[in-house]
Structure formats: C-alpha cells, structure tokens
Amino acid sequence: MDNNQPPDNTDPLKGLTTRERKFVLLYCQYQNAARAAREAGYSARSAKQIGHENLTKPYLLTAISAVMDQYGMPVGECIGRLTKWGRGSLRPFITETGEITLTTEEAQDNLELLKKVKHRKEVRTTEEGETIETTTIEIELHDPKDAVDKMMQVHGRYKQVPGDAGGKPRAVYTLPDGTTLEF
C-alpha cells in the first residue's frame, strides 16, 4: 500500500498490507508496538523502530482506533460501569438476617459491583467426633471513591497534579478555576 494513501473507510483493515493488518490486530491485543511488529513478521532486530514508525502513520492509527472501538469497551459503557460502581452498595448481597448471599435475583443483577469474592469452606472434627462444617463468604466491592474520582475527572471537575504520589501520602487537585486543593 502507498503510505501516503489512506485505506478504504468501510473496513479499517482494507487496503493494508498483510503485515500492517497483522500489526494492527496484534497491537490492539498487546498494546506493545515492538511485540506486534515482531509477531506480524517484521524483522526482530528492527521491530521496536518499525513498531514506533507504524504508530506515527495516520492510516494505521485510524485502523487501530477503529478496531479498538469495534472490539473494546465503548466510552458509554465505561462511564455507565463507573457510575454503577460509584453508586454501589452491599445491600443486594446481604440477606434480612445479615448473611452474605450471591444467589438472590438482586445479587445476580449486581455481580459487576464485586471486585473480589472469597469462598472458604472449613471442616473440623470435635473431640466428641462430631463433624462441623463452616462456610465463609467474603465480598469486596469496587471502591466507589475511585469510581467517583474518575467520573469527576471525566466531567472536567478537577485533574490530578502529576507527581502527587511521591513522598508523603497526599492528594493535590487543581479545579478548573485554578484553585488548588490538598488532602
């Protein structure tokens, strides 16, 4: 393909060479240009350079973006998921008696709120020979604070200042009006 001519817009891979097609698909999979170039059939010695060069070609960037849009998580879904995590509650997973359940209809409808589930079964025998079986379920939700933080950034309410993670633990935020907040 002539590097100065963009591919046909109906199929993001149409008009690309075989290696370019492979590069685009592998880059979308690995997010590593050198690896994608190597596995697409470019020289192992020059894979890093070729991968970098490929990421400067507008028609390949367009193809990568189109493939990512096609197979990736759309922005609306990302925002919807963050919103659900930000509003998440343990309520769907707690019975009226205070026990954790994952089997109710409400719990099943809210499984995406869960970050981690631990299910532990312990069997022990008493001195009298009685077998006692104990089942413990622990759940952890995605952190709503992190989800709200990301949503505030998405809506442009503040941005995190680079370098605030070093040294003593603190958070520095700059609001759109220029006000700086430290926590």
PDB file of C-alpha atoms in Angstrom:
ATOM      1  CA  MET A   1       0.000   0.000   0.000  1.00  0.00           C
ATOM      2  CA  ASP A   2       1.185   3.547  -0.719  1.00  0.00           C
ATOM      3  CA  ASN A   3       1.929   5.033   2.725  1.00  0.00           C
ATOM      4  CA  ASN A   4       0.527   8.393   1.622  1.00  0.00           C
ATOM      5  CA  GLN A   5      -2.894   6.981   0.738  1.00  0.00           C
ATOM      6  CA  PRO A   6      -5.411   6.184   3.487  1.00  0.00           C
ATOM      7  CA  PRO A   7      -7.250   2.849   3.329  1.00  0.00           C
ATOM      8  CA  ASP A   8     -10.909   2.472   2.363  1.00  0.00           C
ATOM      9  CA  ASN A   9     -13.060   3.770   5.279  1.00  0.00           C
ATOM     10  CA  THR A  10     -15.660   0.971   5.144  1.00  0.00           C
ATOM     11  CA  ASP A  11     -13.254  -1.658   6.506  1.00  0.00           C
ATOM     12  CA  PRO A  12     -10.440  -0.314   8.691  1.00  0.00           C
ATOM     13  CA  LEU A  13      -8.132  -3.140   7.557  1.00  0.00           C
ATOM     14  CA  LYS A  14      -8.964  -2.917   3.848  1.00  0.00           C
ATOM     15  CA  GLY A  15      -6.058  -1.699   1.767  1.00  0.00           C
ATOM     16  CA  LEU A  16      -3.434  -2.537   4.381  1.00  0.00           C
ATOM     17  CA  THR A  17      -0.641  -4.947   3.611  1.00  0.00           C
ATOM     18  CA  THR A  18      -0.760  -8.355   5.284  1.00  0.00           C
ATOM     19  CA  ARG A  19       1.893  -7.304   7.793  1.00  0.00           C
ATOM     20  CA  GLU A  20       0.134  -3.999   8.504  1.00  0.00           C
ATOM     21  CA  ARG A  21      -3.143  -5.870   9.092  1.00  0.00           C
ATOM     22  CA  LYS A  22      -1.411  -8.258  11.473  1.00  0.00           C
ATOM     23  CA  PHE A  23       0.354  -5.357  13.199  1.00  0.00           C
ATOM     24  CA  VAL A  24      -2.929  -3.514  13.794  1.00  0.00           C
ATOM     25  CA  LEU A  25      -4.676  -6.578  15.245  1.00  0.00           C
ATOM     26  CA  LEU A  26      -1.683  -7.597  17.370  1.00  0.00           C
ATOM     27  CA  TYR A  27      -1.157  -4.047  18.631  1.00  0.00           C
ATOM     28  CA  CYS A  28      -4.805  -3.918  19.713  1.00  0.00           C
ATOM     29  CA  GLN A  29      -4.277  -7.201  21.555  1.00  0.00           C
ATOM     30  CA  TYR A  30      -0.931  -6.477  23.253  1.00  0.00           C
ATOM     31  CA  GLN A  31      -0.685  -2.668  23.338  1.00  0.00           C
ATOM     32  CA  ASN A  32       3.027  -3.199  22.610  1.00  0.00           C
ATOM     33  CA  ALA A  33       4.276  -1.933  19.241  1.00  0.00           C
ATOM     34  CA  ALA A  34       7.579  -3.861  19.217  1.00  0.00           C
ATOM     35  CA  ARG A  35       5.890  -7.165  20.041  1.00  0.00           C
ATOM     36  CA  ALA A  36       3.137  -6.538  17.488  1.00  0.00           C
ATOM     37  CA  ALA A  37       5.725  -5.730  14.803  1.00  0.00           C
ATOM     38  CA  ARG A  38       7.792  -8.817  15.615  1.00  0.00           C
ATOM     39  CA  GLU A  39       4.772 -11.154  15.579  1.00  0.00           C
ATOM     40  CA  ALA A  40       3.411  -9.505  12.422  1.00  0.00           C
ATOM     41  CA  GLY A  41       6.525 -10.626  10.569  1.00  0.00           C
ATOM     42  CA  TYR A  42       8.771  -7.583  10.685  1.00  0.00           C
ATOM     43  CA  SER A  43      12.471  -8.098  11.433  1.00  0.00           C
ATOM     44  CA  ALA A  44      13.123  -8.868  15.117  1.00  0.00           C
ATOM     45  CA  ARG A  45      16.162  -6.551  15.018  1.00  0.00           C
ATOM     46  CA  SER A  46      14.147  -3.551  13.870  1.00  0.00           C
ATOM     47  CA  ALA A  47      10.770  -4.405  15.451  1.00  0.00           C
ATOM     48  CA  LYS A  48      10.981  -1.623  18.049  1.00  0.00           C
ATOM     49  CA  GLN A  49      11.733   1.028  15.425  1.00  0.00           C
ATOM     50  CA  ILE A  50       9.156  -0.274  12.940  1.00  0.00           C
ATOM     51  CA  GLY A  51       6.520  -0.520  15.671  1.00  0.00           C
ATOM     52  CA  HIS A  52       7.195   3.105  16.619  1.00  0.00           C
ATOM     53  CA  GLU A  53       7.090   4.202  12.972  1.00  0.00           C
ATOM     54  CA  ASN A  54       3.820   2.344  12.421  1.00  0.00           C
ATOM     55  CA  LEU A  55       2.290   4.281  15.314  1.00  0.00           C
ATOM     56  CA  THR A  56       3.122   7.552  13.530  1.00  0.00           C
ATOM     57  CA  LYS A  57       1.253   6.617  10.348  1.00  0.00           C
ATOM     58  CA  PRO A  58      -2.205   8.227  10.404  1.00  0.00           C
ATOM     59  CA  TYR A  59      -3.882   5.470   8.381  1.00  0.00           C
ATOM     60  CA  LEU A  60      -2.587   2.795  10.798  1.00  0.00           C
ATOM     61  CA  LEU A  61      -3.669   4.870  13.813  1.00  0.00           C
ATOM     62  CA  THR A  62      -7.122   5.175  12.243  1.00  0.00           C
ATOM     63  CA  ALA A  63      -7.258   1.404  11.726  1.00  0.00           C
ATOM     64  CA  ILE A  64      -6.102   0.762  15.317  1.00  0.00           C
ATOM     65  CA  SER A  65      -8.723   3.161  16.659  1.00  0.00           C
ATOM     66  CA  ALA A  66     -11.481   1.569  14.561  1.00  0.00           C
ATOM     67  CA  VAL A  67     -10.536  -1.954  15.667  1.00  0.00           C
ATOM     68  CA  MET A  68     -10.353  -0.857  19.320  1.00  0.00           C
ATOM     69  CA  ASP A  69     -13.783   0.782  19.004  1.00  0.00           C
ATOM     70  CA  GLN A  70     -15.178  -2.366  17.415  1.00  0.00           C
ATOM     71  CA  TYR A  71     -13.812  -4.826  19.971  1.00  0.00           C
ATOM     72  CA  GLY A  72     -13.155  -2.661  23.010  1.00  0.00           C
ATOM     73  CA  MET A  73     -15.436  -1.233  25.656  1.00  0.00           C
ATOM     74  CA  PRO A  74     -17.236   1.844  24.315  1.00  0.00           C
ATOM     75  CA  VAL A  75     -16.941   5.098  26.271  1.00  0.00           C
ATOM     76  CA  GLY A  76     -20.627   4.980  27.235  1.00  0.00           C
ATOM     77  CA  GLU A  77     -20.200   1.539  28.768  1.00  0.00           C
ATOM     78  CA  CYS A  78     -17.106   2.704  30.684  1.00  0.00           C
ATOM     79  CA  ILE A  79     -18.978   5.676  32.113  1.00  0.00           C
ATOM     80  CA  GLY A  80     -22.012   3.522  32.931  1.00  0.00           C
ATOM     81  CA  ARG A  81     -19.840   0.996  34.756  1.00  0.00           C
ATOM     82  CA  LEU A  82     -18.035   3.722  36.737  1.00  0.00           C
ATOM     83  CA  THR A  83     -21.401   5.248  37.639  1.00  0.00           C
ATOM     84  CA  LYS A  84     -22.733   1.911  38.881  1.00  0.00           C
ATOM     85  CA  TRP A  85     -19.554   1.311  40.936  1.00  0.00           C
ATOM     86  CA  GLY A  86     -19.794   4.839  42.389  1.00  0.00           C
ATOM     87  CA  ARG A  87     -23.381   4.209  43.496  1.00  0.00           C
ATOM     88  CA  GLY A  88     -22.737   0.601  44.513  1.00  0.00           C
ATOM     89  CA  SER A  89     -23.903  -0.809  47.823  1.00  0.00           C
ATOM     90  CA  LEU A  90     -23.609  -4.064  49.757  1.00  0.00           C
ATOM     91  CA  ARG A  91     -27.418  -4.143  50.079  1.00  0.00           C
ATOM     92  CA  PRO A  92     -28.041  -6.531  47.138  1.00  0.00           C
ATOM     93  CA  PHE A  93     -25.706  -9.082  48.738  1.00  0.00           C
ATOM     94  CA  ILE A  94     -26.982  -9.015  52.336  1.00  0.00           C
ATOM     95  CA  THR A  95     -29.998 -11.051  53.470  1.00  0.00           C
ATOM     96  CA  GLU A  96     -32.516  -9.826  56.042  1.00  0.00           C
ATOM     97  CA  THR A  97     -30.626 -11.863  58.657  1.00  0.00           C
ATOM     98  CA  GLY A  98     -27.336 -10.134  57.759  1.00  0.00           C
ATOM     99  CA  GLU A  99     -25.726 -13.001  55.869  1.00  0.00           C
ATOM    100  CA  ILE A 100     -23.917 -12.596  52.557  1.00  0.00           C
ATOM    101  CA  THR A 101     -25.611 -14.149  49.532  1.00  0.00           C
ATOM    102  CA  LEU A 102     -24.781 -14.219  45.853  1.00  0.00           C
ATOM    103  CA  THR A 103     -27.786 -16.298  44.801  1.00  0.00           C
ATOM    104  CA  THR A 104     -30.723 -13.891  45.037  1.00  0.00           C
ATOM    105  CA  GLU A 105     -32.015 -12.264  41.870  1.00  0.00           C
ATOM    106  CA  GLU A 106     -30.921  -8.841  43.125  1.00  0.00           C
ATOM    107  CA  ALA A 107     -27.406 -10.134  43.906  1.00  0.00           C
ATOM    108  CA  GLN A 108     -27.151 -11.770  40.475  1.00  0.00           C
ATOM    109  CA  ASP A 109     -28.208  -8.488  38.832  1.00  0.00           C
ATOM    110  CA  ASN A 110     -25.388  -6.641  40.635  1.00  0.00           C
ATOM    111  CA  LEU A 111     -22.427  -9.028  40.350  1.00  0.00           C
ATOM    112  CA  GLU A 112     -20.438  -6.441  38.353  1.00  0.00           C
ATOM    113  CA  LEU A 113     -20.183  -4.395  41.569  1.00  0.00           C
ATOM    114  CA  LEU A 114     -17.961  -7.101  43.052  1.00  0.00           C
ATOM    115  CA  LYS A 115     -14.219  -6.715  42.874  1.00  0.00           C
ATOM    116  CA  LYS A 116     -13.384  -9.832  44.857  1.00  0.00           C
ATOM    117  CA  VAL A 117     -15.199 -12.888  46.263  1.00  0.00           C
ATOM    118  CA  LYS A 118     -13.635 -15.314  48.731  1.00  0.00           C
ATOM    119  CA  HIS A 119     -15.450 -18.558  49.458  1.00  0.00           C
ATOM    120  CA  ARG A 120     -13.893 -20.657  52.189  1.00  0.00           C
ATOM    121  CA  LYS A 121     -15.121 -23.999  53.499  1.00  0.00           C
ATOM    122  CA  GLU A 122     -13.670 -25.395  56.726  1.00  0.00           C
ATOM    123  CA  VAL A 123     -14.402 -28.879  58.058  1.00  0.00           C
ATOM    124  CA  ARG A 124     -13.284 -29.848  61.546  1.00  0.00           C
ATOM    125  CA  THR A 125     -14.000 -32.640  63.950  1.00  0.00           C
ATOM    126  CA  THR A 126     -14.706 -32.015  67.620  1.00  0.00           C
ATOM    127  CA  GLU A 127     -13.250 -34.117  70.438  1.00  0.00           C
ATOM    128  CA  GLU A 128     -16.596 -35.925  70.567  1.00  0.00           C
ATOM    129  CA  GLY A 129     -16.217 -36.956  66.904  1.00  0.00           C
ATOM    130  CA  GLU A 130     -18.831 -34.545  65.570  1.00  0.00           C
ATOM    131  CA  THR A 131     -18.015 -33.037  62.164  1.00  0.00           C
ATOM    132  CA  ILE A 132     -18.609 -29.303  61.908  1.00  0.00           C
ATOM    133  CA  GLU A 133     -18.611 -27.617  58.532  1.00  0.00           C
ATOM    134  CA  THR A 134     -18.239 -23.841  58.352  1.00  0.00           C
ATOM    135  CA  THR A 135     -18.626 -21.854  55.149  1.00  0.00           C
ATOM    136  CA  THR A 136     -17.405 -18.277  54.979  1.00  0.00           C
ATOM    137  CA  ILE A 137     -18.055 -15.871  52.130  1.00  0.00           C
ATOM    138  CA  GLU A 138     -16.261 -12.541  51.917  1.00  0.00           C
ATOM    139  CA  ILE A 139     -17.014  -9.955  49.256  1.00  0.00           C
ATOM    140  CA  GLU A 140     -15.359  -6.709  48.281  1.00  0.00           C
ATOM    141  CA  LEU A 141     -16.969  -4.069  46.084  1.00  0.00           C
ATOM    142  CA  HIS A 142     -15.115  -1.897  43.617  1.00  0.00           C
ATOM    143  CA  ASP A 143     -14.099   1.258  45.502  1.00  0.00           C
ATOM    144  CA  PRO A 144     -16.853   3.836  44.969  1.00  0.00           C
ATOM    145  CA  LYS A 145     -14.446   6.642  45.878  1.00  0.00           C
ATOM    146  CA  ASP A 146     -12.168   5.682  42.986  1.00  0.00           C
ATOM    147  CA  ALA A 147     -15.138   5.497  40.618  1.00  0.00           C
ATOM    148  CA  VAL A 148     -16.420   8.918  41.722  1.00  0.00           C
ATOM    149  CA  ASP A 149     -12.882  10.306  41.389  1.00  0.00           C
ATOM    150  CA  LYS A 150     -12.646   9.047  37.797  1.00  0.00           C
ATOM    151  CA  MET A 151     -16.114  10.417  36.976  1.00  0.00           C
ATOM    152  CA  MET A 152     -15.139  13.849  38.337  1.00  0.00           C
ATOM    153  CA  GLN A 153     -12.097  13.770  36.042  1.00  0.00           C
ATOM    154  CA  VAL A 154     -14.254  12.680  33.078  1.00  0.00           C
ATOM    155  CA  HIS A 155     -16.574  15.628  33.716  1.00  0.00           C
ATOM    156  CA  GLY A 156     -13.614  18.029  33.975  1.00  0.00           C
ATOM    157  CA  ARG A 157     -14.216  18.966  37.604  1.00  0.00           C
ATOM    158  CA  TYR A 158     -10.551  18.520  38.500  1.00  0.00           C
ATOM    159  CA  LYS A 159      -7.385  16.852  37.393  1.00  0.00           C
ATOM    160  CA  GLN A 160      -4.748  15.132  39.444  1.00  0.00           C
ATOM    161  CA  VAL A 161      -1.456  17.013  39.547  1.00  0.00           C
ATOM    162  CA  PRO A 162       1.472  14.888  38.272  1.00  0.00           C
ATOM    163  CA  GLY A 163       3.894  13.816  40.984  1.00  0.00           C
ATOM    164  CA  ASP A 164       1.454  13.908  43.891  1.00  0.00           C
ATOM    165  CA  ALA A 165       2.014  10.196  44.570  1.00  0.00           C
ATOM    166  CA  GLY A 166       5.629  10.596  45.714  1.00  0.00           C
ATOM    167  CA  GLY A 167       6.913  11.340  49.210  1.00  0.00           C
ATOM    168  CA  LYS A 168       4.324  11.699  51.916  1.00  0.00           C
ATOM    169  CA  PRO A 169       0.839  10.429  51.077  1.00  0.00           C
ATOM    170  CA  ARG A 170      -1.324  13.317  49.887  1.00  0.00           C
ATOM    171  CA  ALA A 171      -3.557  14.275  47.032  1.00  0.00           C
ATOM    172  CA  VAL A 172      -3.342  17.610  45.225  1.00  0.00           C
ATOM    173  CA  TYR A 173      -6.130  18.632  42.872  1.00  0.00           C
ATOM    174  CA  THR A 174      -6.469  21.689  40.698  1.00  0.00           C
ATOM    175  CA  LEU A 175     -10.016  22.820  39.980  1.00  0.00           C
ATOM    176  CA  PRO A 176     -10.930  24.371  36.608  1.00  0.00           C
ATOM    177  CA  ASP A 177     -10.916  27.853  38.198  1.00  0.00           C
ATOM    178  CA  GLY A 178      -7.259  27.380  39.255  1.00  0.00           C
ATOM    179  CA  THR A 179      -7.941  26.632  42.934  1.00  0.00           C
ATOM    180  CA  THR A 180      -5.580  24.003  44.356  1.00  0.00           C
ATOM    181  CA  LEU A 181      -6.868  21.523  46.945  1.00  0.00           C
ATOM    182  CA  GLU A 182      -4.598  19.334  49.102  1.00  0.00           C
ATOM    183  CA  PHE A 183      -5.861  16.367  51.117  1.00  0.00           C
TER     184      PHE A 183
END
